[in-house]
Amino acid sequence: MTKTFKAYQLTKENETVTGAVTTLTTNDLPEGEVLIKVHYSSINYKDAMANTNNSVIVKNYPQIPGIDLVGEVVESADDQFEEGDHVIATSYGIGVTHDGGYSEYARVGSEWVLPLPNGLSMKDAMLFGTAGFTAALSIDRLEKNGLTPEKGQVLVTGATGGVGSIAVAMLAHKRYNVVASTGKSEATDFLKKLGAKEVISREAVFDGEVKAVAKPQWAAAVDPVGGKTLASILGKLHYDGGVAVSGLTGGVEVPTFVYPFILRGISLIGIDSVNFPMNRRKEIWDRVATDLKPSKDILEIILNKEIGLEQLADELPNLIAGKALGRTIVKVVTK
């Protein structure tokens, strides 16, 4: 069965990357056991990076970006999935080395696909997407490290971004005392509506000096920022605290000391959403659909906007420029 459809595709010529909506057929899609009619995708930092001229994300062109997708199965060569099943596919090579979710149809390997959990609509699933999965995995790992609401305040850095805003909402939903850090003072009301008890500046986390140990302030932290911000957090955690780090917008070098680890028993927890094992991935998505799922009112606050494929070229640069607030989802199928 061959279908004609629209997709947002990246091409590269003379070191210039251009993204535009084009018409393709299912014969143009890469190999894979499952053909999916995509209903929604989302915008993540990696998607925005793929759209730039100096991208290290995409190696080969043309490429359909979009690391997240949700939709219904059209064809499957794997008995795990049947026509009409609602499924999620995120991470792995999707949107990077394998055509992704900014497309009305996507064909992927069955090992990258999981059933849409009960309790999540397709729209909900992409409001969370990789950002929400990363936030949920961060919280899950911190709780396995011993974090409970009684332990004290939990810091969330980069709190207006996708991972940060969802982490704030999920933690607040679980009755944690959340401190949200942001460089956008105008976003204070937004973060408090999500459940943050306190909103602080970036400088309150890292003031320009990384200390080996400082006055303990937080029981744990969800950090999508990295760099010197992460180094500063390590020295300000309570005894037996932990920080789950999932990003590098603040830099890739972490100039830290051994003291927080041997004097306070601090845990530095790395969060990888790309190659996380599928059996455990399902467990985290089930938590997203149940105990970590904020109320509908909170989800509506997190949802910044809903766009179509035609708006991607204008919207993707906003994430790189730091203009994004919350989550932007992409409605792919309109009929």
PDB file of N, CA and C in Angstrom, residues 130 133-142 163 221-223 243-247 268-274 276:
ATOM      1  N   THR A 130       9.189  13.411  24.862  1.00  0.00           N
ATOM      2  CA  THR A 130      10.495  13.116  25.447  1.00  0.00           C
ATOM      3  C   THR A 130      10.773  13.998  26.660  1.00  0.00           C
ATOM      4  N   PHE A 133       8.836  12.489  29.515  1.00  0.00           N
ATOM      5  CA  PHE A 133       9.449  11.216  29.870  1.00  0.00           C
ATOM      6  C   PHE A 133      10.733  11.459  30.664  1.00  0.00           C
ATOM      7  N   THR A 134      11.527  12.425  30.227  1.00  0.00           N
ATOM      8  CA  THR A 134      12.786  12.748  30.911  1.00  0.00           C
ATOM      9  C   THR A 134      12.518  13.265  32.321  1.00  0.00           C
ATOM     10  N   ALA A 135      11.513  14.122  32.466  1.00  0.00           N
ATOM     11  CA  ALA A 135      11.153  14.627  33.791  1.00  0.00           C
ATOM     12  C   ALA A 135      10.706  13.483  34.695  1.00  0.00           C
ATOM     13  N   ALA A 136       9.867  12.593  34.160  1.00  0.00           N
ATOM     14  CA  ALA A 136       9.367  11.467  34.947  1.00  0.00           C
ATOM     15  C   ALA A 136      10.493  10.517  35.332  1.00  0.00           C
ATOM     16  N   LEU A 137      11.402  10.243  34.395  1.00  0.00           N
ATOM     17  CA  LEU A 137      12.535   9.362  34.688  1.00  0.00           C
ATOM     18  C   LEU A 137      13.430   9.992  35.754  1.00  0.00           C
ATOM     19  N   SER A 138      13.620  11.298  35.690  1.00  0.00           N
ATOM     20  CA  SER A 138      14.425  11.994  36.703  1.00  0.00           C
ATOM     21  C   SER A 138      13.817  11.819  38.089  1.00  0.00           C
ATOM     22  N   ILE A 139      12.508  12.011  38.191  1.00  0.00           N
ATOM     23  CA  ILE A 139      11.823  11.873  39.481  1.00  0.00           C
ATOM     24  C   ILE A 139      11.875  10.430  39.959  1.00  0.00           C
ATOM     25  N   ASP A 140      11.642   9.497  39.045  1.00  0.00           N
ATOM     26  CA  ASP A 140      11.680   8.076  39.399  1.00  0.00           C
ATOM     27  C   ASP A 140      13.045   7.684  39.955  1.00  0.00           C
ATOM     28  N   ARG A 141      14.111   8.136  39.306  1.00  0.00           N
ATOM     29  CA  ARG A 141      15.456   7.801  39.763  1.00  0.00           C
ATOM     30  C   ARG A 141      15.772   8.457  41.113  1.00  0.00           C
ATOM     31  N   LEU A 142      15.319   9.692  41.304  1.00  0.00           N
ATOM     32  CA  LEU A 142      15.548  10.364  42.587  1.00  0.00           C
ATOM     33  C   LEU A 142      14.788   9.655  43.716  1.00  0.00           C
ATOM     34  N   VAL A 163      11.377  20.018  29.915  1.00  0.00           N
ATOM     35  CA  VAL A 163      11.680  19.124  31.030  1.00  0.00           C
ATOM     36  C   VAL A 163      11.383  19.819  32.356  1.00  0.00           C
ATOM     37  N   ALA A 221      17.566  17.647  43.270  1.00  0.00           N
ATOM     38  CA  ALA A 221      17.393  18.572  42.160  1.00  0.00           C
ATOM     39  C   ALA A 221      17.156  17.817  40.859  1.00  0.00           C
ATOM     40  N   VAL A 222      16.300  18.383  40.019  1.00  0.00           N
ATOM     41  CA  VAL A 222      16.141  17.959  38.633  1.00  0.00           C
ATOM     42  C   VAL A 222      16.815  19.032  37.791  1.00  0.00           C
ATOM     43  N   ASP A 223      17.876  18.649  37.074  1.00  0.00           N
ATOM     44  CA  ASP A 223      18.705  19.635  36.377  1.00  0.00           C
ATOM     45  C   ASP A 223      18.838  19.335  34.886  1.00  0.00           C
ATOM     46  N   VAL A 243      21.069  14.635  42.546  1.00  0.00           N
ATOM     47  CA  VAL A 243      20.666  15.491  41.433  1.00  0.00           C
ATOM     48  C   VAL A 243      20.600  14.636  40.171  1.00  0.00           C
ATOM     49  N   ALA A 244      19.474  14.730  39.472  1.00  0.00           N
ATOM     50  CA  ALA A 244      19.284  14.017  38.211  1.00  0.00           C
ATOM     51  C   ALA A 244      19.543  14.996  37.079  1.00  0.00           C
ATOM     52  N   VAL A 245      20.590  14.763  36.309  1.00  0.00           N
ATOM     53  CA  VAL A 245      20.985  15.700  35.247  1.00  0.00           C
ATOM     54  C   VAL A 245      20.652  15.104  33.884  1.00  0.00           C
ATOM     55  N   SER A 246      20.002  15.932  33.047  1.00  0.00           N
ATOM     56  CA  SER A 246      19.549  15.429  31.755  1.00  0.00           C
ATOM     57  C   SER A 246      19.875  16.355  30.593  1.00  0.00           C
ATOM     58  N   GLY A 247      20.558  17.478  30.864  1.00  0.00           N
ATOM     59  CA  GLY A 247      20.789  18.430  29.783  1.00  0.00           C
ATOM     60  C   GLY A 247      22.121  19.136  29.892  1.00  0.00           C
ATOM     61  N   LEU A 268      25.106  11.750  42.017  1.00  0.00           N
ATOM     62  CA  LEU A 268      24.945  12.399  40.718  1.00  0.00           C
ATOM     63  C   LEU A 268      24.364  11.354  39.768  1.00  0.00           C
ATOM     64  N   ILE A 269      23.138  11.597  39.310  1.00  0.00           N
ATOM     65  CA  ILE A 269      22.381  10.601  38.561  1.00  0.00           C
ATOM     66  C   ILE A 269      22.216  11.073  37.123  1.00  0.00           C
ATOM     67  N   GLY A 270      22.771  10.337  36.189  1.00  0.00           N
ATOM     68  CA  GLY A 270      22.644  10.682  34.776  1.00  0.00           C
ATOM     69  C   GLY A 270      21.343  10.146  34.198  1.00  0.00           C
ATOM     70  N   ILE A 271      20.662  10.992  33.422  1.00  0.00           N
ATOM     71  CA  ILE A 271      19.376  10.621  32.830  1.00  0.00           C
ATOM     72  C   ILE A 271      19.511  10.572  31.309  1.00  0.00           C
ATOM     73  N   ASP A 272      19.314   9.390  30.742  1.00  0.00           N
ATOM     74  CA  ASP A 272      19.365   9.211  29.293  1.00  0.00           C
ATOM     75  C   ASP A 272      18.006   8.729  28.810  1.00  0.00           C
ATOM     76  N   SER A 273      17.357   9.514  27.967  1.00  0.00           N
ATOM     77  CA  SER A 273      16.052   9.126  27.432  1.00  0.00           C
ATOM     78  C   SER A 273      16.160   8.479  26.060  1.00  0.00           C
ATOM     79  N   VAL A 274      17.351   8.509  25.446  1.00  0.00           N
ATOM     80  CA  VAL A 274      17.480   8.065  24.056  1.00  0.00           C
ATOM     81  C   VAL A 274      17.489   6.540  23.952  1.00  0.00           C
ATOM     82  N   PHE A 276      17.211   4.349  26.614  1.00  0.00           N
ATOM     83  CA  PHE A 276      16.663   3.721  27.819  1.00  0.00           C
ATOM     84  C   PHE A 276      15.902   2.451  27.418  1.00  0.00           C
TER      85      PHE A 276
END
